[in-house]
Coordinates of C-alpha atoms and ligand atoms in Angstrom, one line a residue:
M22 CA -8.8 33.6 23.7
A23 CA -8.3 31.4 20.6
S24 CA -5.1 31.8 18.6
A25 CA -6.0 32.4 14.9
F26 CA -4.1 30.9 12.0
D27 CA -4.6 30.7 8.2
V28 CA -3.7 27.0 8.3
V29 CA -3.7 24.5 11.1
V30 CA -2.2 21.1 10.3
I31 CA -3.1 18.2 12.5
G32 CA -0.3 15.7 12.7
A33 CA 3.5 16.3 12.2
G34 CA 4.3 13.2 10.2
P35 CA 5.9 13.5 6.8
G36 CA 2.5 14.6 5.3
G37 CA 1.8 17.2 8.0
Y38 CA 5.1 18.8 8.7
I39 CA 5.9 19.1 5.0
A40 CA 2.4 20.6 4.4
A41 CA 3.1 23.1 7.2
I42 CA 6.5 24.1 5.8
R43 CA 5.1 24.6 2.3
A44 CA 2.2 26.6 3.5
A45 CA 4.5 28.8 5.6
Q46 CA 6.8 29.3 2.5
L47 CA 3.7 30.5 0.6
G48 CA 3.0 33.2 3.2
F49 CA 0.3 31.7 5.4
T50 CA 0.3 31.8 9.2
V51 CA 0.6 28.2 10.1
A52 CA 0.3 26.0 13.3
C53 CA 1.0 22.3 13.5
V54 CA -0.4 20.1 16.3
D55 CA 1.1 16.7 17.0
D56 CA 0.6 14.3 19.9
G57 CA 3.9 12.4 19.6
V58 CA 5.7 12.2 22.9
R59 CA 9.3 11.0 23.6
A60 CA 10.1 8.9 26.6
D61 CA 11.1 12.1 28.5
G62 CA 7.8 13.8 27.6
K63 CA 9.3 16.1 25.1
P64 CA 7.6 16.4 21.6
A65 CA 8.4 13.8 19.0
P66 CA 7.3 15.3 15.7
G67 CA 7.8 13.2 12.6
G68 CA 5.0 10.8 13.0
T69 CA 5.2 7.1 12.3
C70 CA 7.9 7.6 9.7
T71 CA 10.4 9.3 12.0
N72 CA 9.6 7.6 15.3
V73 CA 8.5 4.0 14.6
G74 CA 8.6 3.6 10.8
C75 CA 10.9 4.5 7.9
I76 CA 13.8 6.0 9.8
P77 CA 14.3 3.6 12.7
S78 CA 13.7 0.6 10.5
K79 CA 16.3 1.7 8.0
A80 CA 18.7 2.3 10.9
L81 CA 18.3 -1.3 12.1
L82 CA 18.4 -2.6 8.5
Q83 CA 21.8 -0.9 8.1
S84 CA 23.2 -2.2 11.4
S85 CA 22.1 -5.7 10.8
E86 CA 23.3 -5.6 7.2
H87 CA 26.8 -4.5 8.4
F88 CA 26.8 -7.4 10.8
D89 CA 25.7 -9.9 8.2
T90 CA 28.3 -8.5 5.7
A91 CA 31.1 -8.8 8.2
R92 CA 30.0 -12.3 9.2
A93 CA 29.4 -13.7 5.7
H94 CA 31.4 -11.6 3.2
F95 CA 34.4 -9.9 4.7
S96 CA 36.5 -13.0 4.2
E97 CA 36.0 -12.8 0.4
H98 CA 37.8 -9.4 0.6
G99 CA 40.6 -10.9 2.6
I100 CA 39.4 -9.2 5.8
G101 CA 39.7 -11.5 8.8
L102 CA 37.7 -11.0 11.9
K103 CA 37.8 -12.7 15.2
D104 CA 35.0 -12.8 17.8
L105 CA 32.5 -10.9 15.8
S106 CA 29.6 -9.9 18.0
I107 CA 26.5 -7.7 18.0
D108 CA 25.5 -5.5 20.9
V109 CA 21.8 -5.2 20.4
P110 CA 21.1 -2.6 23.1
K111 CA 23.8 -0.4 21.5
M112 CA 22.3 -0.9 18.0
I113 CA 18.9 0.1 19.5
A114 CA 20.4 3.2 21.2
R115 CA 22.0 4.3 17.9
K116 CA 18.6 4.0 16.3
A117 CA 17.0 6.1 19.1
K118 CA 19.6 8.8 18.6
I119 CA 18.9 9.0 14.9
V120 CA 15.2 9.3 15.7
Q121 CA 15.8 12.0 18.2
Q122 CA 18.0 14.0 15.8
T123 CA 15.2 13.8 13.3
N124 CA 12.6 15.0 15.9
E125 CA 14.9 17.9 16.7
G126 CA 15.5 18.6 13.0
I127 CA 11.7 19.0 12.5
L128 CA 11.3 21.3 15.5
Y129 CA 14.2 23.4 14.0
L130 CA 12.4 23.5 10.6
F131 CA 9.2 24.7 12.3
K132 CA 11.1 27.5 14.0
K133 CA 13.0 28.5 10.8
N134 CA 9.7 28.7 8.9
K135 CA 7.9 30.5 11.8
I136 CA 5.4 27.7 12.2
T137 CA 3.7 27.6 15.7
F138 CA 4.0 24.0 17.1
F139 CA 1.6 22.7 19.7
Q140 CA 2.3 19.4 21.5
G141 CA -1.1 18.0 21.9
R142 CA -4.1 16.2 20.5
A143 CA -6.4 18.3 18.2
A144 CA -10.1 17.8 17.7
F145 CA -12.7 19.7 15.8
E146 CA -15.0 21.9 17.9
G147 CA -17.1 23.5 15.2
K148 CA -17.3 26.1 12.5
E149 CA -15.8 29.6 13.0
G150 CA -16.9 31.9 10.2
N151 CA -15.8 30.2 7.0
G152 CA -13.1 28.3 8.9
W153 CA -12.9 26.0 12.0
R154 CA -12.4 26.1 15.7
L155 CA -10.2 23.3 17.1
N156 CA -9.3 22.4 20.6
V157 CA -5.9 21.0 21.6
S158 CA -5.6 18.8 24.7
P159 CA -2.1 18.8 26.0
V160 CA 0.2 15.8 26.1
G161 CA 3.7 15.2 27.4
V162 CA 5.5 18.1 28.9
N163 CA 2.9 20.5 27.5
K164 CA 0.3 21.2 30.2
N165 CA -1.7 23.9 28.4
A166 CA -5.0 23.3 26.6
E167 CA -5.5 25.6 23.6
T168 CA -8.2 26.7 21.3
L169 CA -7.2 27.5 17.7
T170 CA -9.1 28.9 14.8
A171 CA -8.1 28.1 11.3
A172 CA -9.3 29.3 7.9
H173 CA -8.1 26.0 6.6
V174 CA -7.4 22.7 8.4
I175 CA -5.2 20.0 6.9
V176 CA -5.7 16.6 8.6
A177 CA -2.6 14.5 8.5
T178 CA -3.2 12.1 11.4
G179 CA -1.6 9.0 9.8
S180 CA -2.3 5.4 10.6
S181 CA -1.8 2.7 13.2
P182 CA -1.0 -1.0 13.0
R183 CA -3.9 -3.3 12.4
A184 CA -4.1 -6.0 15.1
L185 CA -4.8 -9.7 14.6
P186 CA -8.1 -10.4 16.4
E187 CA -6.6 -13.6 17.8
A188 CA -3.6 -11.8 19.3
P189 CA -3.9 -8.2 20.5
F190 CA -0.6 -6.3 20.7
D191 CA 1.0 -6.3 24.1
N192 CA 4.5 -5.3 22.8
K193 CA 6.0 -7.9 25.1
R194 CA 5.4 -11.0 23.0
V195 CA 3.0 -9.8 20.3
L196 CA 4.7 -6.9 18.6
D197 CA 3.5 -4.1 16.4
N198 CA 6.1 -2.0 14.4
E199 CA 7.0 -0.1 17.5
G200 CA 7.7 -3.3 19.5
A201 CA 9.5 -4.9 16.5
L202 CA 11.9 -1.9 16.4
A203 CA 12.6 -1.9 20.1
L204 CA 13.7 -5.5 20.9
T205 CA 16.8 -5.4 23.1
E206 CA 17.8 -9.0 22.4
T207 CA 17.5 -11.2 19.3
P208 CA 14.6 -13.6 19.8
K209 CA 15.5 -17.3 19.1
R210 CA 12.2 -18.0 17.3
L211 CA 10.5 -15.1 15.7
G212 CA 7.1 -15.4 14.0
V213 CA 5.8 -12.8 11.6
V214 CA 2.2 -12.6 10.5
G215 CA 2.0 -10.9 7.2
A216 CA 4.8 -11.2 4.6
G217 CA 4.3 -7.6 3.3
V218 CA 6.8 -4.7 3.5
I219 CA 7.1 -4.5 7.3
G220 CA 7.2 -8.3 7.7
L221 CA 10.0 -8.6 5.2
E222 CA 12.1 -5.7 6.5
M223 CA 11.7 -6.5 10.2
G224 CA 12.1 -10.3 9.5
S225 CA 15.3 -9.5 7.6
V226 CA 16.7 -7.5 10.5
W227 CA 16.2 -10.2 13.1
R228 CA 17.1 -13.0 10.8
R229 CA 20.5 -11.4 10.1
L230 CA 21.1 -11.1 13.8
G231 CA 20.4 -14.8 14.3
A232 CA 16.7 -15.3 14.9
E233 CA 14.9 -18.2 13.2
V234 CA 12.2 -16.3 11.3
T235 CA 9.0 -17.7 10.0
L236 CA 6.6 -15.6 8.0
L237 CA 2.9 -16.6 7.8
E238 CA 1.2 -14.9 4.8
A239 CA -2.6 -15.1 4.1
L240 CA -2.4 -14.7 0.3
P241 CA -1.6 -17.7 -1.8
E242 CA 1.0 -15.8 -3.7
F243 CA 4.2 -14.3 -2.2
L244 CA 4.6 -10.5 -2.7
G245 CA 1.7 -10.2 -5.2
V246 CA 2.1 -6.4 -5.3
A247 CA 5.4 -6.7 -7.0
D248 CA 6.1 -7.8 -10.6
A249 CA 5.8 -11.6 -10.7
A250 CA 9.4 -12.1 -11.9
V251 CA 10.7 -9.9 -9.1
A252 CA 8.6 -11.7 -6.5
K253 CA 9.9 -15.1 -7.7
E254 CA 13.5 -13.9 -7.5
A255 CA 12.9 -12.4 -4.1
A256 CA 11.3 -15.6 -2.8
K257 CA 14.4 -17.6 -3.9
L258 CA 16.9 -15.2 -2.4
F259 CA 15.0 -14.8 0.9
K260 CA 14.7 -18.5 1.3
A261 CA 18.5 -18.8 0.8
Q262 CA 18.9 -16.3 3.6
G263 CA 16.9 -18.6 5.9
L264 CA 13.6 -16.7 6.0
V265 CA 10.9 -19.4 6.1
I266 CA 7.8 -18.1 4.2
H267 CA 4.5 -19.9 4.3
T268 CA 1.8 -18.5 2.0
G269 CA -2.0 -19.4 1.9
V270 CA -2.1 -19.4 5.7
K271 CA -5.2 -18.8 7.8
I272 CA -4.5 -18.1 11.5
T273 CA -7.0 -20.0 13.6
G274 CA -5.8 -19.2 17.1
V275 CA -2.9 -17.8 19.1
K276 CA -2.1 -18.9 22.6
N277 CA 0.0 -16.3 24.3
G278 CA 1.6 -18.2 27.2
A279 CA 4.0 -17.2 30.0
K280 CA 7.1 -18.3 28.2
E281 CA 6.2 -18.7 24.5
L282 CA 3.5 -18.2 22.0
A283 CA 1.7 -20.9 19.9
V284 CA 0.2 -19.9 16.6
E285 CA -2.4 -22.3 15.1
Y286 CA -3.1 -22.0 11.4
T287 CA -4.2 -23.9 8.4
D288 CA -1.6 -24.1 5.6
A289 CA -2.2 -23.7 1.8
T290 CA -3.5 -27.3 1.6
G291 CA -6.0 -26.7 4.4
A292 CA -4.1 -28.9 6.9
A293 CA -3.9 -27.7 10.5
Q294 CA -0.5 -26.6 11.7
K295 CA 1.0 -25.2 14.9
A296 CA 4.2 -23.1 15.3
V297 CA 5.8 -22.0 18.5
F298 CA 7.6 -18.6 18.8
D299 CA 9.3 -16.5 21.4
K300 CA 8.0 -13.3 19.8
L301 CA 5.4 -12.6 17.2
I302 CA 5.4 -9.5 14.9
V303 CA 2.0 -8.8 13.5
S304 CA 2.3 -6.7 10.2
I305 CA -1.0 -7.2 8.4
G306 CA -1.5 -3.6 7.2
R307 CA -2.5 -0.4 8.9
V308 CA -5.7 1.5 9.7
P309 CA -6.3 5.2 9.4
N310 CA -6.2 7.4 12.6
T311 CA -9.5 9.2 12.8
R312 CA -10.5 8.6 16.4
G313 CA -10.4 11.6 18.7
L314 CA -10.8 14.1 15.9
N315 CA -14.4 14.5 16.7
A316 CA -15.0 13.9 13.0
E317 CA -18.6 12.7 13.5
A318 CA -19.7 15.8 15.4
V319 CA -18.7 18.1 12.5
G320 CA -19.8 15.6 9.8
L321 CA -16.4 14.8 8.3
A322 CA -17.1 11.9 6.0
L323 CA -15.2 8.7 6.0
D324 CA -15.1 6.2 3.1
E325 CA -16.2 2.6 3.5
R326 CA -12.8 1.5 4.8
G327 CA -12.7 4.2 7.5
F328 CA -10.3 6.6 5.6
I329 CA -11.2 10.2 5.4
A330 CA -13.0 10.5 2.1
V331 CA -11.2 12.9 -0.3
D332 CA -11.3 13.8 -3.9
D333 CA -8.2 13.9 -6.2
H334 CA -7.1 17.2 -4.7
C335 CA -7.4 15.9 -1.0
R336 CA -10.5 18.0 -0.4
T337 CA -12.9 16.5 2.2
N338 CA -16.6 16.9 2.2
L339 CA -16.3 19.9 4.6
P340 CA -15.4 23.3 3.3
N341 CA -11.8 24.3 3.9
V342 CA -10.9 20.9 5.4
W343 CA -8.3 18.8 3.6
A344 CA -6.8 15.4 4.4
I345 CA -3.5 13.9 3.2
G346 CA -1.2 10.9 3.8
D347 CA -2.0 7.6 5.4
V348 CA -5.4 8.8 6.7
V349 CA -6.6 9.0 3.1
R350 CA -6.7 6.5 0.1
G351 CA -3.6 5.6 -1.8
P352 CA -0.3 3.9 -0.9
M353 CA 0.7 4.4 2.7
L354 CA 4.1 5.9 1.9
A355 CA 6.0 8.8 3.4
H356 CA 6.8 10.3 0.0
K357 CA 3.2 10.1 -1.1
A358 CA 2.1 11.9 2.1
E359 CA 4.7 14.6 1.4
E360 CA 3.6 15.2 -2.1
E361 CA 0.0 15.5 -1.0
G362 CA 1.0 17.9 1.7
V363 CA 2.9 20.2 -0.8
A364 CA 0.0 20.0 -3.3
V365 CA -2.6 21.0 -0.7
A366 CA -0.6 24.0 0.5
E367 CA 0.0 25.1 -3.1
R368 CA -3.7 24.7 -3.9
L369 CA -4.5 27.0 -0.9
A370 CA -2.3 29.5 -2.5
G371 CA -4.3 29.3 -5.8
Q372 CA -1.8 27.1 -7.6
K373 CA -2.7 24.0 -9.6
P374 CA -0.5 21.2 -8.4
H375 CA -1.0 17.5 -9.3
V376 CA 0.1 14.3 -7.6
D377 CA 0.5 11.4 -10.1
F378 CA 0.0 8.1 -8.3
N379 CA 1.4 6.3 -11.4
T380 CA 4.8 7.6 -10.8
V381 CA 5.0 7.0 -7.0
P382 CA 8.0 4.6 -6.4
F383 CA 7.8 1.6 -4.1
V384 CA 10.8 0.3 -2.3
I385 CA 11.3 -2.7 0.0
Y386 CA 14.6 -2.3 1.9
T387 CA 15.5 -6.0 2.1
S388 CA 18.8 -7.4 0.9
P389 CA 18.8 -7.2 -2.0
E390 CA 16.5 -4.2 -2.2
I391 CA 13.3 -4.3 -4.3
A392 CA 12.0 -1.2 -6.1
W393 CA 9.6 -0.4 -8.8
V394 CA 7.6 2.3 -10.4
G395 CA 4.7 2.0 -12.9
K396 CA 2.9 -1.1 -14.0
T397 CA 3.9 -4.7 -13.5
E398 CA 3.8 -7.2 -16.3
Q399 CA 0.8 -8.9 -14.8
Q400 CA -1.1 -5.6 -14.6
L401 CA -0.3 -4.9 -18.3
K402 CA -1.4 -8.3 -19.3
A403 CA -4.7 -8.0 -17.3
A404 CA -5.3 -4.6 -19.0
G405 CA -4.6 -6.0 -22.5
V406 CA -1.8 -3.5 -23.1
S407 CA 0.8 -4.8 -25.6
Y408 CA 4.3 -4.1 -24.3
R409 CA 7.9 -5.0 -24.7
A410 CA 10.2 -6.1 -21.8
G411 CA 13.9 -5.8 -21.4
S412 CA 15.7 -7.5 -18.5
V413 CA 19.3 -7.8 -17.6
P414 CA 20.9 -9.4 -14.5
F415 CA 23.4 -7.5 -12.3
M416 CA 25.7 -10.4 -12.9
A417 CA 26.6 -8.7 -16.1
N418 CA 27.7 -5.5 -14.3
G419 CA 31.3 -4.9 -13.4
R420 CA 30.5 -2.6 -10.5
A421 CA 28.2 -5.2 -9.0
R422 CA 30.9 -7.8 -9.3
A423 CA 33.4 -5.4 -7.6
L424 CA 30.8 -4.7 -4.9
G425 CA 30.4 -8.4 -4.4
D426 CA 26.6 -8.2 -5.0
T427 CA 25.4 -9.5 -8.3
R428 CA 22.0 -10.7 -7.2
G429 CA 18.9 -9.7 -9.0
F430 CA 18.1 -7.9 -12.3
V431 CA 16.6 -4.8 -13.9
K432 CA 13.5 -4.9 -16.1
W433 CA 12.0 -2.1 -18.2
L434 CA 8.5 -2.3 -19.6
A435 CA 7.5 -0.1 -22.5
D436 CA 4.5 0.2 -24.8
A437 CA 5.0 -2.0 -27.8
A438 CA 3.7 0.6 -30.3
T439 CA 5.1 3.9 -28.9
D440 CA 8.0 2.6 -26.8
R441 CA 6.8 4.9 -23.9
V442 CA 8.1 3.6 -20.5
L443 CA 5.3 1.9 -18.5
G444 CA 7.3 0.5 -15.7
L445 CA 10.7 -0.2 -14.1
H446 CA 11.3 -3.2 -11.8
I447 CA 14.5 -3.8 -9.9
I448 CA 15.7 -6.4 -7.5
G449 CA 19.3 -5.9 -6.6
P450 CA 21.9 -3.6 -5.0
M451 CA 20.8 0.0 -4.4
A452 CA 17.5 -0.6 -6.2
S453 CA 16.0 2.1 -4.0
E454 CA 18.3 4.7 -5.7
L455 CA 18.2 3.2 -9.2
V456 CA 14.4 3.2 -9.4
M457 CA 14.5 7.0 -9.7
E458 CA 15.7 6.7 -13.3
G459 CA 12.3 5.1 -14.0
V460 CA 10.4 7.7 -12.1
T461 CA 12.1 10.5 -14.0
A462 CA 11.6 8.7 -17.3
M463 CA 7.9 8.3 -16.7
E464 CA 7.4 11.9 -15.5
F465 CA 9.0 13.1 -18.7
G466 CA 7.1 10.7 -20.9
A467 CA 10.4 9.1 -22.0
A468 CA 10.7 6.1 -24.4
S469 CA 12.9 3.2 -23.5
E470 CA 15.1 4.2 -26.4
D471 CA 15.8 7.5 -24.6
I472 CA 17.2 5.6 -21.6
A473 CA 19.2 3.4 -24.0
R474 CA 20.8 6.4 -25.6
I475 CA 21.8 8.2 -22.4
C476 CA 25.5 8.0 -21.4
H477 CA 25.7 6.3 -18.0
A478 CA 28.9 6.5 -16.0
H479 CA 31.2 3.5 -15.9
P480 CA 31.5 1.5 -13.7
T481 CA 28.1 2.1 -12.0
L482 CA 25.1 0.0 -11.2
T483 CA 23.1 2.4 -13.4
E484 CA 24.7 0.8 -16.4
T485 CA 22.4 -2.2 -15.8
V486 CA 19.5 0.2 -16.0
K487 CA 20.7 1.3 -19.4
E488 CA 21.6 -2.2 -20.5
A489 CA 18.0 -3.4 -19.7
A490 CA 16.7 -0.6 -21.9
L491 CA 19.0 -1.8 -24.7
A492 CA 17.8 -5.4 -24.1
L493 CA 14.3 -4.3 -24.6
D494 CA 15.3 -3.5 -28.2
G495 CA 17.3 -6.7 -28.5
R496 CA 20.6 -4.9 -28.5
A497 CA 22.2 -5.4 -25.1
L498 CA 26.0 -4.9 -25.4
N499 CA 27.2 -6.6 -22.2
F500 CA 24.7 -9.4 -21.8
Ligands
FAD623 P1 2.1 9.7 10.3 O1 3.6 9.6 10.0 O2 1.5 8.5 10.9 O3 1.9 11.0 11.2 C1 0.7 11.3 11.8 C2 1.0 12.1 13.1 O4 -0.2 12.6 13.6 C3 1.5 11.1 14.2 O5 2.5 11.8 14.9 C4 0.2 11.0 15.1 O6 0.5 10.7 16.4 C5 -0.4 12.4 14.9 N1 -1.8 12.5 15.3 C6 -2.8 11.6 15.1 N2 -4.0 12.1 15.5 C7 -3.7 13.3 16.0 C8 -4.5 14.3 16.6 N3 -5.8 14.2 16.8 N4 -3.9 15.4 17.1 C9 -2.6 15.6 16.9 N5 -1.8 14.7 16.4 C10 -2.3 13.6 15.9 N6 7.1 4.7 4.1 C11 8.0 5.0 3.2 O7 7.8 5.8 2.3 N7 9.3 4.4 3.3 C12 9.6 3.6 4.2 O8 10.8 3.1 4.3 C13 8.7 3.3 5.2 N8 9.0 2.4 6.2 C14 8.0 2.2 7.2 C15 8.4 1.3 8.2 C16 7.5 1.0 9.2 C17 7.8 0.0 10.3 C18 6.2 1.6 9.2 C19 5.2 1.3 10.2 C20 5.8 2.4 8.1 C21 6.8 2.7 7.2 N9 6.5 3.6 6.1 C22 7.4 3.9 5.1 C23 5.1 4.3 6.0 C24 5.2 5.7 6.5 O9 5.7 5.7 7.8 C25 3.9 6.4 6.4 O10 3.4 6.2 5.1 C26 4.0 7.8 6.8 O11 4.5 8.0 8.1 C27 2.6 8.5 6.7 O12 2.8 9.9 7.0 P2 1.6 10.7 7.6 O13 2.1 12.1 7.7 O14 0.4 10.5 6.8 O15 1.2 10.1 9.0
NAI624 P1 1.4 -4.6 3.8 O1 0.2 -4.3 3.2 O2 2.7 -4.3 3.1 O3 1.5 -6.2 4.1 C1 0.6 -6.8 4.9 C2 0.6 -8.3 4.5 O4 -0.2 -9.0 5.5 C3 0.0 -8.6 3.2 O5 0.8 -9.4 2.4 C4 -1.4 -9.3 3.5 O6 -1.8 -10.2 2.5 C5 -1.0 -10.0 4.8 N1 -2.1 -10.2 5.7 C6 -3.2 -9.5 5.9 N2 -4.0 -10.1 6.8 C7 -3.4 -11.2 7.2 C8 -3.7 -12.3 8.1 N3 -4.8 -12.2 8.9 N4 -2.9 -13.3 8.2 C9 -1.7 -13.4 7.5 N5 -1.4 -12.4 6.6 C10 -2.2 -11.3 6.5 O7 1.4 -4.0 5.3 P2 2.5 -3.8 6.4 O8 3.7 -4.6 6.1 O9 1.8 -4.0 7.7 O10 2.9 -2.3 6.2 C11 1.9 -1.2 6.4 C12 2.2 -0.1 5.5 O11 3.4 0.5 5.8 C13 2.3 -0.6 4.0 O12 1.2 0.0 3.3 C14 3.6 0.0 3.5 O13 3.3 0.8 2.4 C15 4.1 0.9 4.6 N6 5.5 0.5 4.7 C16 6.4 0.9 3.8 C17 7.7 0.6 3.8 C18 8.5 1.0 2.7 O14 8.2 1.8 1.9 N7 9.7 0.4 2.5 C19 8.2 -0.2 4.9 C20 7.3 -0.6 5.8 C21 6.0 -0.2 5.8

């Protein structure tokens, strides 16, 4: 006998579990199926984000930053330390505990919202009236196969790391994000292919703990997705931290030997090079998870890049089948997946939600952090938009000086004619938190003058956000 639900969500990552909760809040009967398994076989809901992404990476970034601060900056505060050391297995165990707490938190939320959770792998079987029949093959401690029927299906199956053809992942020497987050000792020589978000965050963790880190990036420009001034400042600061970054690289071969690994590549000038590493992290983007869904059999259409094809409302080509998060177009970010999950649930309830990709914030949790929302200067120039920019360094901020971190700057971009905010770009302390002022400004259609006229608490880092808005009008007060 099939269990019947109004909504079945496939995948309990940030897209799926949030969609399930919102649908339950709106009065639907909801099931969520996820194939995540902990080492002990118990369910590990939370997807990539909770298990091998956002949360564990931030745990390691925090631990390694504490270590680095103690090593390099405590003495400035008059704090003396003898025999500073790092216990990497303990750091990894702390991370594992945080992940497990988050898994358990999601299971608690399912229970609280009366969502039926199935530990297993879901696949489409066929139509069932206006809805769908799905089968769930058990994984982990669950030994029961199930058949479910759903009036609506939300596919939130996420993404997996893209492998380098020359070096398949073995998570011994060639590491994906999971392997990079699970090292129990600091490698002496760490190579990273791809100087994107994962490469920079993971490279930073292991560099702070003493690894020699070399990043090999295919594109000629470093961090081309960020505003060019931010990318330039980041390149300078990361170099000072000891991260070696080569751009314009083409990998030509990888020899995975018994003791070490040799990467052959051509550099930006086309010259052949070879680098030898103890471990290699490959972080060259991610691919959507559609295998095993039986998508072909039911005719679920994919786009040319293998993502599930959806319209602006996350509707697929099949009636009553929706798809959200990393498995569909758009930035691969947890908060984007969550917003889409909420929007689909609300649409099922007859509401008219809207997710605005223009106001999705981006954050790179390096030190200093990098964060932005809206357009970059190079995008505005390319689009022929006339704009004004206001930029102020954290050096001019009293709180930043007290913190001992005056690196970086804040830059607002606003339309030259209307003063409407078009973008906010930050590299500096707590950029991840500060960027939300730009998101709010853009959501409310604010002008840069609005920001400049808002009273900001003193002394806070947010004063630099205000000061940059004043600078845009040529009237900065503290710079
Ligand atoms: P996922 O989180 O991937 O969840 C999908 C779930 O569905 C998984 O549990 C998967 O196993 C399951 N599944 C797949 N197929 C089936 C099936 N057939 N049946 C049942 N279950 C299935 N984003 C941020 O916003 N901030 C960050 O700081 C950040 N850091 C990151 C760090 C790393 C190292 C990585 C790899 C990613 C990071 N991301 C970050 C990206 C973020 O993790 C993803 O954007 C987010 O997890 C996508 O959510 P999702 O719900 O679409 O998919
Ligand atoms: P990414 O897209 O950020 O970076 C991949 C990098 O690899 C790019 O710079 C690309 O040019 C380069 N590259 C591609 N092929 C290459 C090759 N063959 N050789 C050398 N370089 C190559 O992807 P990444 O870092 O793998 O992360 C995946 C996703 O996870 C991202 O979309 C990101 O949004 C998300 N993520 C988000 C985080 C955050 O929000 N802080 C943290 C980590 C990941």
